[in-house]
PDB file of C-alpha atoms in Angstrom:
ATOM      1  CA  MET A1107      68.879 -51.763  -7.420  1.00  0.00           C
ATOM      2  CA  GLY A1108      71.982 -52.180  -4.732  1.00  0.00           C
ATOM      3  CA  VAL A1109      74.462 -49.263  -3.518  1.00  0.00           C
ATOM      4  CA  ILE A1110      76.709 -48.619  -6.378  1.00  0.00           C
ATOM      5  CA  PRO A1111      80.546 -47.466  -5.095  1.00  0.00           C
ATOM      6  CA  ALA A1112      81.112 -44.074  -5.878  1.00  0.00           C
ATOM      7  CA  PHE A1113      84.164 -44.776  -7.820  1.00  0.00           C
ATOM      8  CA  LEU A1114      82.598 -46.765 -10.428  1.00  0.00           C
ATOM      9  CA  PHE A1115      81.159 -43.662 -11.515  1.00  0.00           C
ATOM     10  CA  ALA A1116      84.317 -41.262 -11.722  1.00  0.00           C
ATOM     11  CA  LEU A1117      86.761 -43.978 -13.472  1.00  0.00           C
ATOM     12  CA  PRO A1118      86.334 -45.016 -17.030  1.00  0.00           C
ATOM     13  CA  ILE A1119      86.704 -48.768 -17.602  1.00  0.00           C
ATOM     14  CA  ALA A1120      89.217 -49.516 -20.011  1.00  0.00           C
ATOM     15  CA  VAL A1121      87.807 -53.246 -21.365  1.00  0.00           C
ATOM     16  CA  ALA A1122      90.061 -55.541 -23.666  1.00  0.00           C
ATOM     17  CA  GLY A1123      88.520 -56.324 -27.064  1.00  0.00           C
ATOM     18  CA  PRO A1124      86.364 -54.042 -29.298  1.00  0.00           C
ATOM     19  CA  ILE A1125      85.617 -51.791 -26.559  1.00  0.00           C
ATOM     20  CA  VAL A1126      88.407 -49.202 -26.148  1.00  0.00           C
ATOM     21  CA  LYS A1127      86.891 -47.191 -23.496  1.00  0.00           C
ATOM     22  CA  SER A1128      83.719 -46.833 -21.152  1.00  0.00           C
ATOM     23  CA  GLU A1129      83.070 -44.400 -18.882  1.00  0.00           C
ATOM     24  CA  PHE A1130      79.997 -41.917 -17.308  1.00  0.00           C
ATOM     25  CA  ILE A1131      80.103 -38.600 -18.905  1.00  0.00           C
ATOM     26  CA  TYR A1132      79.371 -36.907 -15.399  1.00  0.00           C
ATOM     27  CA  GLU A1133      79.594 -37.911 -11.848  1.00  0.00           C
ATOM     28  CA  GLU A1134      77.431 -34.880 -10.308  1.00  0.00           C
ATOM     29  CA  ALA A1135      74.832 -33.134 -11.896  1.00  0.00           C
ATOM     30  CA  PRO A1136      72.228 -30.548 -10.854  1.00  0.00           C
ATOM     31  CA  PHE A1137      69.573 -32.984 -11.771  1.00  0.00           C
ATOM     32  CA  PRO A1138      68.536 -36.453 -10.589  1.00  0.00           C
ATOM     33  CA  ALA A1139      66.985 -37.808 -13.903  1.00  0.00           C
ATOM     34  CA  CYS A1140      68.381 -37.819 -17.365  1.00  0.00           C
ATOM     35  CA  HIS A1141      67.725 -39.590 -20.993  1.00  0.00           C
ATOM     36  CA  ALA A1142      67.732 -39.609 -24.553  1.00  0.00           C
ATOM     37  CA  SER A1143      71.411 -38.504 -25.195  1.00  0.00           C
ATOM     38  CA  THR A1144      72.691 -37.505 -28.478  1.00  0.00           C
ATOM     39  CA  LEU A1145      76.400 -36.804 -30.155  1.00  0.00           C
ATOM     40  CA  ALA A1146      78.277 -34.891 -32.445  1.00  0.00           C
ATOM     41  CA  GLU A1147      82.055 -34.501 -33.557  1.00  0.00           C
ATOM     42  CA  THR A1148      83.148 -30.921 -34.028  1.00  0.00           C
ATOM     43  CA  LYS A1149      86.871 -29.723 -34.685  1.00  0.00           C
ATOM     44  CA  GLY A1150      87.541 -29.517 -30.540  1.00  0.00           C
ATOM     45  CA  GLY A1151      86.009 -32.999 -30.065  1.00  0.00           C
ATOM     46  CA  LEU A1152      82.774 -34.804 -29.195  1.00  0.00           C
ATOM     47  CA  VAL A1153      79.899 -33.297 -27.784  1.00  0.00           C
ATOM     48  CA  ALA A1154      76.912 -34.729 -25.930  1.00  0.00           C
ATOM     49  CA  ALA A1155      73.413 -33.532 -25.158  1.00  0.00           C
ATOM     50  CA  TRP A1156      70.451 -35.011 -23.441  1.00  0.00           C
ATOM     51  CA  PHE A1157      67.855 -34.014 -21.011  1.00  0.00           C
ATOM     52  CA  GLY A1158      67.530 -33.798 -17.412  1.00  0.00           C
ATOM     53  CA  GLY A1159      65.378 -32.708 -14.571  1.00  0.00           C
ATOM     54  CA  THR A1160      63.582 -34.325 -11.389  1.00  0.00           C
ATOM     55  CA  ALA A1161      61.916 -36.763 -13.960  1.00  0.00           C
ATOM     56  CA  GLU A1162      60.665 -36.972 -17.438  1.00  0.00           C
ATOM     57  CA  SER A1163      57.766 -34.484 -18.367  1.00  0.00           C
ATOM     58  CA  ASN A1164      58.132 -32.394 -15.186  1.00  0.00           C
ATOM     59  CA  PRO A1165      58.662 -28.922 -16.228  1.00  0.00           C
ATOM     60  CA  ASP A1166      61.892 -28.395 -14.759  1.00  0.00           C
ATOM     61  CA  VAL A1167      63.558 -30.765 -17.513  1.00  0.00           C
ATOM     62  CA  LYS A1168      66.265 -29.004 -19.782  1.00  0.00           C
ATOM     63  CA  ILE A1169      68.541 -29.905 -22.275  1.00  0.00           C
ATOM     64  CA  TYR A1170      72.500 -30.019 -20.664  1.00  0.00           C
ATOM     65  CA  ALA A1171      75.372 -30.447 -23.006  1.00  0.00           C
ATOM     66  CA  ALA A1172      78.994 -31.590 -22.008  1.00  0.00           C
ATOM     67  CA  SER A1173      82.223 -31.763 -24.143  1.00  0.00           C
ATOM     68  CA  CYS A1174      84.916 -34.083 -24.068  1.00  0.00           C
ATOM     69  CA  ILE A1175      88.139 -32.022 -24.084  1.00  0.00           C
ATOM     70  CA  SER A1176      91.281 -34.303 -24.505  1.00  0.00           C
ATOM     71  CA  GLY A1177      89.486 -37.296 -23.416  1.00  0.00           C
ATOM     72  CA  VAL A1178      87.810 -35.493 -20.267  1.00  0.00           C
ATOM     73  CA  TRP A1179      84.129 -34.569 -20.371  1.00  0.00           C
ATOM     74  CA  THR A1180      83.414 -30.586 -18.910  1.00  0.00           C
ATOM     75  CA  LYS A1181      80.736 -29.953 -16.324  1.00  0.00           C
ATOM     76  CA  PRO A1182      77.155 -30.632 -17.665  1.00  0.00           C
ATOM     77  CA  GLU A1183      75.405 -26.910 -18.700  1.00  0.00           C
ATOM     78  CA  VAL A1184      72.115 -25.726 -19.435  1.00  0.00           C
ATOM     79  CA  ALA A1185      72.395 -25.733 -23.802  1.00  0.00           C
ATOM     80  CA  GLY A1186      68.158 -25.280 -24.092  1.00  0.00           C
ATOM     81  CA  ASP A1187      65.053 -24.885 -21.981  1.00  0.00           C
ATOM     82  CA  GLY A1188      61.378 -25.280 -22.628  1.00  0.00           C
ATOM     83  CA  ILE A1189      60.388 -22.012 -21.635  1.00  0.00           C
ATOM     84  CA  GLU A1190      57.676 -20.242 -23.507  1.00  0.00           C
ATOM     85  CA  GLY A1191      55.502 -17.030 -22.728  1.00  0.00           C
ATOM     86  CA  GLY A1192      57.225 -16.945 -19.501  1.00  0.00           C
ATOM     87  CA  VAL A1193      55.788 -20.707 -18.511  1.00  0.00           C
ATOM     88  CA  PRO A1194      58.371 -23.471 -18.334  1.00  0.00           C
ATOM     89  CA  TYR A1195      57.550 -26.931 -20.139  1.00  0.00           C
ATOM     90  CA  ALA A1196      59.579 -30.289 -20.031  1.00  0.00           C
ATOM     91  CA  CYS A1197      62.246 -30.577 -22.766  1.00  0.00           C
ATOM     92  CA  TYR A1198      63.028 -34.069 -24.648  1.00  0.00           C
ATOM     93  CA  ASN A1199      64.707 -35.480 -27.261  1.00  0.00           C
ATOM     94  CA  PRO A1200      67.543 -33.373 -28.403  1.00  0.00           C
ATOM     95  CA  VAL A1201      69.660 -33.926 -31.421  1.00  0.00           C
ATOM     96  CA  LEU A1202      73.070 -32.368 -32.263  1.00  0.00           C
ATOM     97  CA  PHE A1203      74.446 -32.214 -36.048  1.00  0.00           C
ATOM     98  CA  GLN A1204      77.698 -30.464 -37.301  1.00  0.00           C
ATOM     99  CA  GLU A1205      77.693 -28.397 -39.900  1.00  0.00           C
ATOM    100  CA  PRO A1206      79.948 -29.074 -42.698  1.00  0.00           C
ATOM    101  CA  ALA A1207      83.359 -26.881 -43.208  1.00  0.00           C
ATOM    102  CA  ASN A1208      83.404 -25.847 -39.359  1.00  0.00           C
ATOM    103  CA  GLY A1209      79.934 -24.407 -39.406  1.00  0.00           C
ATOM    104  CA  PRO A1210      77.906 -23.986 -36.196  1.00  0.00           C
ATOM    105  CA  LEU A1211      77.192 -27.030 -34.181  1.00  0.00           C
ATOM    106  CA  LEU A1212      73.215 -27.209 -34.613  1.00  0.00           C
ATOM    107  CA  LEU A1213      70.763 -28.480 -31.377  1.00  0.00           C
ATOM    108  CA  PHE A1214      67.381 -29.450 -31.875  1.00  0.00           C
ATOM    109  CA  TYR A1215      64.803 -30.378 -29.493  1.00  0.00           C
ATOM    110  CA  LYS A1216      61.079 -30.583 -28.399  1.00  0.00           C
ATOM    111  CA  PHE A1217      59.329 -29.093 -25.686  1.00  0.00           C
ATOM    112  CA  GLY A1218      56.067 -28.981 -24.504  1.00  0.00           C
ATOM    113  CA  ARG A1219      53.486 -31.470 -21.751  1.00  0.00           C
ATOM    114  CA  GLY A1220      54.277 -34.435 -23.980  1.00  0.00           C
ATOM    115  CA  PRO A1221      54.741 -35.975 -27.239  1.00  0.00           C
ATOM    116  CA  GLN A1222      51.274 -35.802 -28.684  1.00  0.00           C
ATOM    117  CA  THR A1223      51.460 -31.792 -28.332  1.00  0.00           C
ATOM    118  CA  TRP A1224      55.363 -30.922 -28.298  1.00  0.00           C
ATOM    119  CA  LYS A1225      56.860 -28.396 -30.242  1.00  0.00           C
ATOM    120  CA  GLY A1226      60.188 -28.586 -32.227  1.00  0.00           C
ATOM    121  CA  ARG A1227      62.592 -26.159 -30.758  1.00  0.00           C
ATOM    122  CA  MET A1228      66.474 -25.495 -32.358  1.00  0.00           C
ATOM    123  CA  THR A1229      69.652 -23.597 -31.282  1.00  0.00           C
ATOM    124  CA  GLN A1230      72.846 -23.524 -32.468  1.00  0.00           C
ATOM    125  CA  SER A1231      76.519 -22.815 -31.092  1.00  0.00           C
ATOM    126  CA  SER A1232      79.380 -21.369 -32.897  1.00  0.00           C
ATOM    127  CA  ASP A1233      82.327 -22.375 -30.310  1.00  0.00           C
ATOM    128  CA  GLY A1234      81.619 -26.132 -30.423  1.00  0.00           C
ATOM    129  CA  GLY A1235      79.485 -26.490 -27.907  1.00  0.00           C
ATOM    130  CA  LYS A1236      80.947 -24.014 -25.012  1.00  0.00           C
ATOM    131  CA  THR A1237      77.930 -21.499 -25.421  1.00  0.00           C
ATOM    132  CA  TRP A1238      74.624 -21.538 -26.977  1.00  0.00           C
ATOM    133  CA  ALA A1239      72.663 -18.789 -28.817  1.00  0.00           C
ATOM    134  CA  PRO A1240      68.662 -18.258 -27.597  1.00  0.00           C
ATOM    135  CA  ALA A1241      66.895 -21.081 -28.652  1.00  0.00           C
ATOM    136  CA  TRP A1242      64.230 -20.407 -31.345  1.00  0.00           C
ATOM    137  CA  ASN A1243      60.958 -22.628 -31.984  1.00  0.00           C
ATOM    138  CA  LEU A1244      60.742 -24.604 -35.383  1.00  0.00           C
ATOM    139  CA  PRO A1245      57.945 -23.812 -37.748  1.00  0.00           C
ATOM    140  CA  SER A1246      54.430 -24.540 -36.753  1.00  0.00           C
ATOM    141  CA  GLY A1247      53.844 -28.614 -37.238  1.00  0.00           C
ATOM    142  CA  VAL A1248      57.691 -28.987 -37.765  1.00  0.00           C
ATOM    143  CA  LEU A1249      59.315 -30.998 -35.047  1.00  0.00           C
ATOM    144  CA  GLY A1250      62.960 -31.572 -36.702  1.00  0.00           C
ATOM    145  CA  PRO A1251      64.885 -34.859 -35.958  1.00  0.00           C
ATOM    146  CA  ILE A1252      62.827 -36.733 -33.688  1.00  0.00           C
ATOM    147  CA  LYS A1253      65.617 -38.788 -31.508  1.00  0.00           C
ATOM    148  CA  ASP A1254      68.372 -39.680 -34.149  1.00  0.00           C
ATOM    149  CA  LYS A1255      70.960 -37.658 -35.781  1.00  0.00           C
ATOM    150  CA  PRO A1256      69.724 -36.307 -39.434  1.00  0.00           C
ATOM    151  CA  ILE A1257      71.684 -37.002 -42.302  1.00  0.00           C
ATOM    152  CA  LEU A1258      73.031 -34.791 -45.437  1.00  0.00           C
ATOM    153  CA  VAL A1259      71.528 -35.573 -48.671  1.00  0.00           C
ATOM    154  CA  ALA A1260      72.756 -32.652 -51.154  1.00  0.00           C
ATOM    155  CA  ARG A1261      75.241 -30.122 -50.235  1.00  0.00           C
ATOM    156  CA  HIS A1262      73.212 -27.950 -47.591  1.00  0.00           C
ATOM    157  CA  THR A1263      70.179 -30.357 -47.713  1.00  0.00           C
ATOM    158  CA  LEU A1264      69.311 -32.149 -44.425  1.00  0.00           C
ATOM    159  CA  LEU A1265      67.320 -34.817 -43.956  1.00  0.00           C
ATOM    160  CA  CYS A1266      65.393 -35.185 -40.655  1.00  0.00           C
ATOM    161  CA  GLY A1267      63.626 -38.547 -39.520  1.00  0.00           C
ATOM    162  CA  SER A1268      60.837 -37.642 -37.443  1.00  0.00           C
ATOM    163  CA  SER A1269      57.205 -38.793 -36.028  1.00  0.00           C
ATOM    164  CA  THR A1270      54.379 -37.875 -34.009  1.00  0.00           C
ATOM    165  CA  GLU A1271      52.096 -39.554 -31.875  1.00  0.00           C
ATOM    166  CA  ASP A1272      49.100 -37.695 -31.863  1.00  0.00           C
ATOM    167  CA  LYS A1273      46.651 -39.795 -34.047  1.00  0.00           C
ATOM    168  CA  GLY A1274      48.891 -43.505 -33.940  1.00  0.00           C
ATOM    169  CA  TRP A1275      52.349 -43.526 -34.227  1.00  0.00           C
ATOM    170  CA  ARG A1276      53.542 -42.511 -37.851  1.00  0.00           C
ATOM    171  CA  VAL A1277      56.327 -41.738 -39.228  1.00  0.00           C
ATOM    172  CA  ARG A1278      57.667 -38.894 -41.381  1.00  0.00           C
ATOM    173  CA  PHE A1279      60.750 -36.869 -42.877  1.00  0.00           C
ATOM    174  CA  GLU A1280      61.318 -33.391 -42.953  1.00  0.00           C
ATOM    175  CA  ARG A1281      64.246 -31.377 -44.554  1.00  0.00           C
ATOM    176  CA  THR A1282      65.744 -27.957 -44.755  1.00  0.00           C
ATOM    177  CA  ASP A1283      68.094 -26.623 -47.036  1.00  0.00           C
ATOM    178  CA  ASP A1284      68.997 -23.588 -45.340  1.00  0.00           C
ATOM    179  CA  TRP A1285      70.328 -25.243 -41.686  1.00  0.00           C
ATOM    180  CA  GLY A1286      66.960 -25.149 -40.003  1.00  0.00           C
ATOM    181  CA  LYS A1287      65.423 -21.638 -41.708  1.00  0.00           C
ATOM    182  CA  THR A1288      62.990 -23.298 -43.718  1.00  0.00           C
ATOM    183  CA  TRP A1289      61.489 -26.745 -44.158  1.00  0.00           C
ATOM    184  CA  THR A1290      59.450 -29.422 -46.361  1.00  0.00           C
ATOM    185  CA  VAL A1291      57.245 -32.023 -44.279  1.00  0.00           C
ATOM    186  CA  SER A1292      56.826 -35.070 -46.122  1.00  0.00           C
ATOM    187  CA  SER A1293      53.150 -37.258 -45.884  1.00  0.00           C
ATOM    188  CA  TYR A1294      53.378 -39.940 -43.227  1.00  0.00           C
ATOM    189  CA  VAL A1295      54.771 -43.229 -44.379  1.00  0.00           C
ATOM    190  CA  ASN A1296      52.728 -45.556 -42.348  1.00  0.00           C
ATOM    191  CA  ASP A1297      49.158 -45.485 -41.022  1.00  0.00           C
ATOM    192  CA  GLY A1298      49.936 -45.756 -37.079  1.00  0.00           C
ATOM    193  CA  VAL A1299      47.890 -48.944 -36.981  1.00  0.00           C
ATOM    194  CA  THR A1300      49.384 -51.985 -38.931  1.00  0.00           C
ATOM    195  CA  ILE A1301      53.059 -50.681 -37.719  1.00  0.00           C
ATOM    196  CA  GLY A1302      52.943 -48.151 -35.104  1.00  0.00           C
ATOM    197  CA  ALA A1303      56.575 -47.105 -35.375  1.00  0.00           C
ATOM    198  CA  ILE A1304      58.437 -43.495 -34.492  1.00  0.00           C
ATOM    199  CA  GLN A1305      62.098 -42.266 -34.312  1.00  0.00           C
ATOM    200  CA  PRO A1306      63.960 -43.070 -37.473  1.00  0.00           C
ATOM    201  CA  THR A1307      67.278 -43.138 -38.020  1.00  0.00           C
ATOM    202  CA  ILE A1308      68.278 -42.594 -41.819  1.00  0.00           C
ATOM    203  CA  LEU A1309      71.272 -45.110 -43.394  1.00  0.00           C
ATOM    204  CA  PRO A1310      72.744 -44.253 -46.898  1.00  0.00           C
ATOM    205  CA  MET A1311      72.494 -47.051 -49.325  1.00  0.00           C
ATOM    206  CA  GLY A1312      74.316 -45.780 -52.090  1.00  0.00           C
ATOM    207  CA  GLY A1313      73.496 -43.415 -54.763  1.00  0.00           C
ATOM    208  CA  LYS A1314      70.341 -41.908 -54.001  1.00  0.00           C
ATOM    209  CA  ARG A1315      69.151 -44.811 -51.583  1.00  0.00           C
ATOM    210  CA  LEU A1316      68.068 -44.602 -48.204  1.00  0.00           C
ATOM    211  CA  ARG A1317      67.124 -46.862 -45.784  1.00  0.00           C
ATOM    212  CA  ALA A1318      65.107 -45.736 -42.273  1.00  0.00           C
ATOM    213  CA  LEU A1319      64.687 -48.269 -39.383  1.00  0.00           C
ATOM    214  CA  GLY A1320      63.837 -47.325 -35.809  1.00  0.00           C
ATOM    215  CA  ARG A1321      60.872 -48.492 -33.365  1.00  0.00           C
ATOM    216  CA  THR A1322      57.751 -50.253 -33.113  1.00  0.00           C
ATOM    217  CA  ARG A1323      54.906 -51.467 -30.861  1.00  0.00           C
ATOM    218  CA  GLN A1324      55.202 -54.780 -32.921  1.00  0.00           C
ATOM    219  CA  GLN A1325      58.540 -56.094 -30.969  1.00  0.00           C
ATOM    220  CA  LYS A1326      60.480 -55.444 -34.536  1.00  0.00           C
ATOM    221  CA  VAL A1327      62.758 -52.982 -35.586  1.00  0.00           C
ATOM    222  CA  PHE A1328      60.892 -51.484 -38.861  1.00  0.00           C
ATOM    223  CA  ALA A1329      62.496 -50.621 -41.871  1.00  0.00           C
ATOM    224  CA  ILE A1330      61.746 -48.483 -44.984  1.00  0.00           C
ATOM    225  CA  ASP A1331      63.107 -47.470 -48.364  1.00  0.00           C
ATOM    226  CA  SER A1332      63.487 -44.694 -50.653  1.00  0.00           C
ATOM    227  CA  ALA A1333      65.396 -44.533 -54.178  1.00  0.00           C
ATOM    228  CA  ASP A1334      65.296 -40.848 -54.215  1.00  0.00           C
ATOM    229  CA  ASN A1335      67.017 -39.289 -51.192  1.00  0.00           C
ATOM    230  CA  GLY A1336      63.881 -39.208 -49.408  1.00  0.00           C
ATOM    231  CA  LEU A1337      61.473 -37.819 -51.476  1.00  0.00           C
ATOM    232  CA  THR A1338      59.268 -40.560 -51.440  1.00  0.00           C
ATOM    233  CA  TRP A1339      59.291 -43.853 -49.702  1.00  0.00           C
ATOM    234  CA  GLY A1340      58.447 -47.334 -50.350  1.00  0.00           C
ATOM    235  CA  PRO A1341      56.525 -49.888 -47.737  1.00  0.00           C
ATOM    236  CA  MET A1342      57.142 -50.118 -44.254  1.00  0.00           C
ATOM    237  CA  ARG A1343      58.084 -53.463 -43.068  1.00  0.00           C
ATOM    238  CA  LEU A1344      58.946 -55.524 -40.132  1.00  0.00           C
ATOM    239  CA  LEU A1345      62.957 -56.917 -40.058  1.00  0.00           C
ATOM    240  CA  ASP A1346      63.870 -59.911 -38.147  1.00  0.00           C
ATOM    241  CA  VAL A1347      65.619 -57.631 -35.386  1.00  0.00           C
ATOM    242  CA  PRO A1348      63.669 -57.865 -31.742  1.00  0.00           C
ATOM    243  CA  ASN A1349      62.583 -54.252 -30.296  1.00  0.00           C
ATOM    244  CA  PRO A1350      60.921 -53.497 -26.968  1.00  0.00           C
ATOM    245  CA  ASN A1351      59.198 -50.316 -27.952  1.00  0.00           C
ATOM    246  CA  SER A1352      62.502 -48.244 -27.455  1.00  0.00           C
ATOM    247  CA  GLY A1353      64.682 -46.509 -29.477  1.00  0.00           C
ATOM    248  CA  ILE A1354      67.491 -47.289 -31.646  1.00  0.00           C
ATOM    249  CA  ASP A1355      70.453 -45.650 -33.546  1.00  0.00           C
ATOM    250  CA  ALA A1356      72.539 -46.884 -36.802  1.00  0.00           C
ATOM    251  CA  VAL A1357      75.423 -45.849 -38.835  1.00  0.00           C
ATOM    252  CA  ARG A1358      77.141 -46.630 -42.030  1.00  0.00           C
ATOM    253  CA  LEU A1359      80.648 -47.519 -41.375  1.00  0.00           C
ATOM    254  CA  ARG A1360      83.346 -46.235 -43.545  1.00  0.00           C
ATOM    255  CA  ASP A1361      84.677 -50.058 -44.728  1.00  0.00           C
ATOM    256  CA  GLY A1362      80.985 -50.181 -46.045  1.00  0.00           C
ATOM    257  CA  ARG A1363      79.419 -52.324 -43.047  1.00  0.00           C
ATOM    258  CA  TYR A1364      76.065 -50.832 -40.896  1.00  0.00           C
ATOM    259  CA  LEU A1365      76.260 -50.875 -37.121  1.00  0.00           C
ATOM    260  CA  MET A1366      73.327 -50.442 -34.517  1.00  0.00           C
ATOM    261  CA  ALA A1367      72.865 -50.098 -31.070  1.00  0.00           C
ATOM    262  CA  TYR A1368      69.699 -51.743 -29.790  1.00  0.00           C
ATOM    263  CA  ASN A1369      67.739 -53.733 -26.968  1.00  0.00           C
ATOM    264  CA  ALA A1370      67.863 -56.986 -28.279  1.00  0.00           C
ATOM    265  CA  THR A1371      64.831 -58.160 -26.404  1.00  0.00           C
ATOM    266  CA  THR A1372      61.136 -57.714 -26.603  1.00  0.00           C
ATOM    267  CA  SER A1373      60.640 -56.426 -23.620  1.00  0.00           C
ATOM    268  CA  GLY A1374      62.656 -54.345 -20.969  1.00  0.00           C
ATOM    269  CA  ARG A1375      65.485 -52.398 -21.830  1.00  0.00           C
ATOM    270  CA  SER A1376      68.118 -54.698 -20.956  1.00  0.00           C
ATOM    271  CA  PRO A1377      70.474 -55.783 -23.039  1.00  0.00           C
ATOM    272  CA  LEU A1378      71.825 -52.990 -24.856  1.00  0.00           C
ATOM    273  CA  ASN A1379      73.338 -54.860 -27.785  1.00  0.00           C
ATOM    274  CA  ILE A1380      75.750 -53.691 -31.004  1.00  0.00           C
ATOM    275  CA  GLY A1381      74.838 -55.177 -34.161  1.00  0.00           C
ATOM    276  CA  ILE A1382      76.597 -55.528 -37.509  1.00  0.00           C
ATOM    277  CA  SER A1383      75.143 -56.231 -40.775  1.00  0.00           C
ATOM    278  CA  SER A1384      76.619 -55.979 -44.428  1.00  0.00           C
ATOM    279  CA  ASP A1385      73.173 -54.665 -45.980  1.00  0.00           C
ATOM    280  CA  ALA A1386      71.151 -53.354 -43.271  1.00  0.00           C
ATOM    281  CA  GLU A1387      68.804 -55.774 -43.819  1.00  0.00           C
ATOM    282  CA  HIS A1388      70.345 -58.776 -41.760  1.00  0.00           C
ATOM    283  CA  TRP A1389      71.741 -58.201 -38.465  1.00  0.00           C
ATOM    284  CA  ARG A1390      73.627 -59.903 -36.058  1.00  0.00           C
ATOM    285  CA  SER A1391      74.631 -59.229 -32.357  1.00  0.00           C
ATOM    286  CA  VAL A1392      78.075 -58.751 -32.232  1.00  0.00           C
ATOM    287  CA  LEU A1393      78.682 -57.041 -28.442  1.00  0.00           C
ATOM    288  CA  VAL A1394      76.808 -56.610 -25.510  1.00  0.00           C
ATOM    289  CA  LEU A1395      77.090 -53.218 -23.783  1.00  0.00           C
ATOM    290  CA  GLU A1396      74.921 -54.447 -20.760  1.00  0.00           C
ATOM    291  CA  ASP A1397      72.884 -56.810 -19.599  1.00  0.00           C
ATOM    292  CA  GLN A1398      72.200 -56.514 -15.976  1.00  0.00           C
ATOM    293  CA  PRO A1399      68.566 -55.616 -15.020  1.00  0.00           C
ATOM    294  CA  GLY A1400      67.776 -52.190 -15.200  1.00  0.00           C
ATOM    295  CA  GLU A1401      67.487 -49.793 -18.405  1.00  0.00           C
ATOM    296  CA  PHE A1402      70.116 -49.205 -20.803  1.00  0.00           C
ATOM    297  CA  SER A1403      68.207 -47.484 -23.752  1.00  0.00           C
ATOM    298  CA  TYR A1404      67.932 -44.800 -26.440  1.00  0.00           C
ATOM    299  CA  PRO A1405      71.266 -45.153 -27.782  1.00  0.00           C
ATOM    300  CA  ALA A1406      73.140 -42.634 -30.598  1.00  0.00           C
ATOM    301  CA  VAL A1407      76.046 -43.738 -32.278  1.00  0.00           C
ATOM    302  CA  ILE A1408      78.598 -41.765 -34.396  1.00  0.00           C
ATOM    303  CA  GLN A1409      81.970 -42.589 -36.159  1.00  0.00           C
ATOM    304  CA  THR A1410      84.253 -40.080 -35.957  1.00  0.00           C
ATOM    305  CA  THR A1411      87.219 -39.124 -38.131  1.00  0.00           C
ATOM    306  CA  ASP A1412      89.679 -41.262 -36.131  1.00  0.00           C
ATOM    307  CA  GLY A1413      87.599 -44.211 -37.195  1.00  0.00           C
ATOM    308  CA  MET A1414      86.485 -45.230 -33.874  1.00  0.00           C
ATOM    309  CA  VAL A1415      82.534 -45.675 -32.883  1.00  0.00           C
ATOM    310  CA  HIS A1416      81.194 -43.783 -30.266  1.00  0.00           C
ATOM    311  CA  VAL A1417      77.905 -44.605 -28.516  1.00  0.00           C
ATOM    312  CA  THR A1418      75.896 -42.663 -25.617  1.00  0.00           C
ATOM    313  CA  TYR A1419      72.806 -44.030 -23.871  1.00  0.00           C
ATOM    314  CA  THR A1420      70.803 -43.889 -20.445  1.00  0.00           C
ATOM    315  CA  TRP A1421      71.742 -45.702 -17.518  1.00  0.00           C
ATOM    316  CA  ASN A1422      69.250 -46.489 -15.732  1.00  0.00           C
ATOM    317  CA  ARG A1423      68.043 -42.816 -15.855  1.00  0.00           C
ATOM    318  CA  ARG A1424      70.712 -41.813 -13.356  1.00  0.00           C
ATOM    319  CA  ARG A1425      73.402 -41.182 -15.856  1.00  0.00           C
ATOM    320  CA  ILE A1426      74.492 -40.941 -19.649  1.00  0.00           C
ATOM    321  CA  ARG A1427      77.323 -43.766 -20.382  1.00  0.00           C
ATOM    322  CA  HIS A1428      79.513 -43.243 -23.288  1.00  0.00           C
ATOM    323  CA  VAL A1429      81.359 -46.163 -24.619  1.00  0.00           C
ATOM    324  CA  THR A1430      84.478 -46.235 -27.346  1.00  0.00           C
ATOM    325  CA  ILE A1431      84.587 -49.046 -29.979  1.00  0.00           C
ATOM    326  CA  ASP A1432      86.823 -50.030 -32.727  1.00  0.00           C
ATOM    327  CA  PRO A1433      84.843 -51.420 -34.964  1.00  0.00           C
ATOM    328  CA  SER A1434      87.670 -53.581 -37.019  1.00  0.00           C
ATOM    329  CA  LEU A1435      87.577 -55.743 -34.170  1.00  0.00           C
ATOM    330  CA  LEU A1436      83.757 -56.239 -34.534  1.00  0.00           C
ATOM    331  CA  ARG A1437      83.273 -59.450 -36.128  1.00  0.00           C
TER     332      ARG A1437
END
């Protein structure tokens, strides 16, 4: 990769068409590498988080967060660490969720020596991500949302897409009725062999129907459906959507369509695309966010109260890029 002029990191890029703005969240940070961003909207604006350190899985990797205030991102600050018993462990895959009715901003993440043995941890902020409470571990065996945002399936019931990697890649669902204090964990919904799947994102399909989509080792995005708000799930299947063994994220738009951010390839992590669907089953790419050589991966997607779609993603493990999209112009 060639030398990139410093001004390209500093200046947001306004683009005609669906992309309203494209920018890096930070220019300088106390870490050289980053990955796995997450997004939430608070009453004060956007908050993003990711993990950063010398390299993934190194014990100096922590969770960092920044806020977008009046269109300007604040300096990244530590929001969580992996210290346990005085020993530092690497942090992984943060997930933000804003409680309704101006409740706390929740931050879930994992820590440990790797996905086979990591543990779940969480913290919260009562001031929109400016400061964070001391983190606490989730109950033994609970990991929380593994990469993508959870969804509310009842007034206080948060359903989280989770997965494990110790005995094959297997998906399960975890729910909490009290914002993370107590949990119920489902059985695994795949055998980890026929389809090796992780990192589900959950979409509401109307009524109590849900669909989860996610990453696989089979070069396709998986899908699995529930008719009872995630209490039970049908068989897992593969969609006709390419997946290069990399994370995706999706959201149901207010106009009823579905939007997915994904790598539209079966190998590598470029390009990074936006897909649209009317039924969350059949997808077509309508926008390319990145298509040059490199890694552009692990997108996070939300739609904010103003109707705009916001996407963050890993940019060559060196930066987190934020893109604002007008979904009314995606056809």
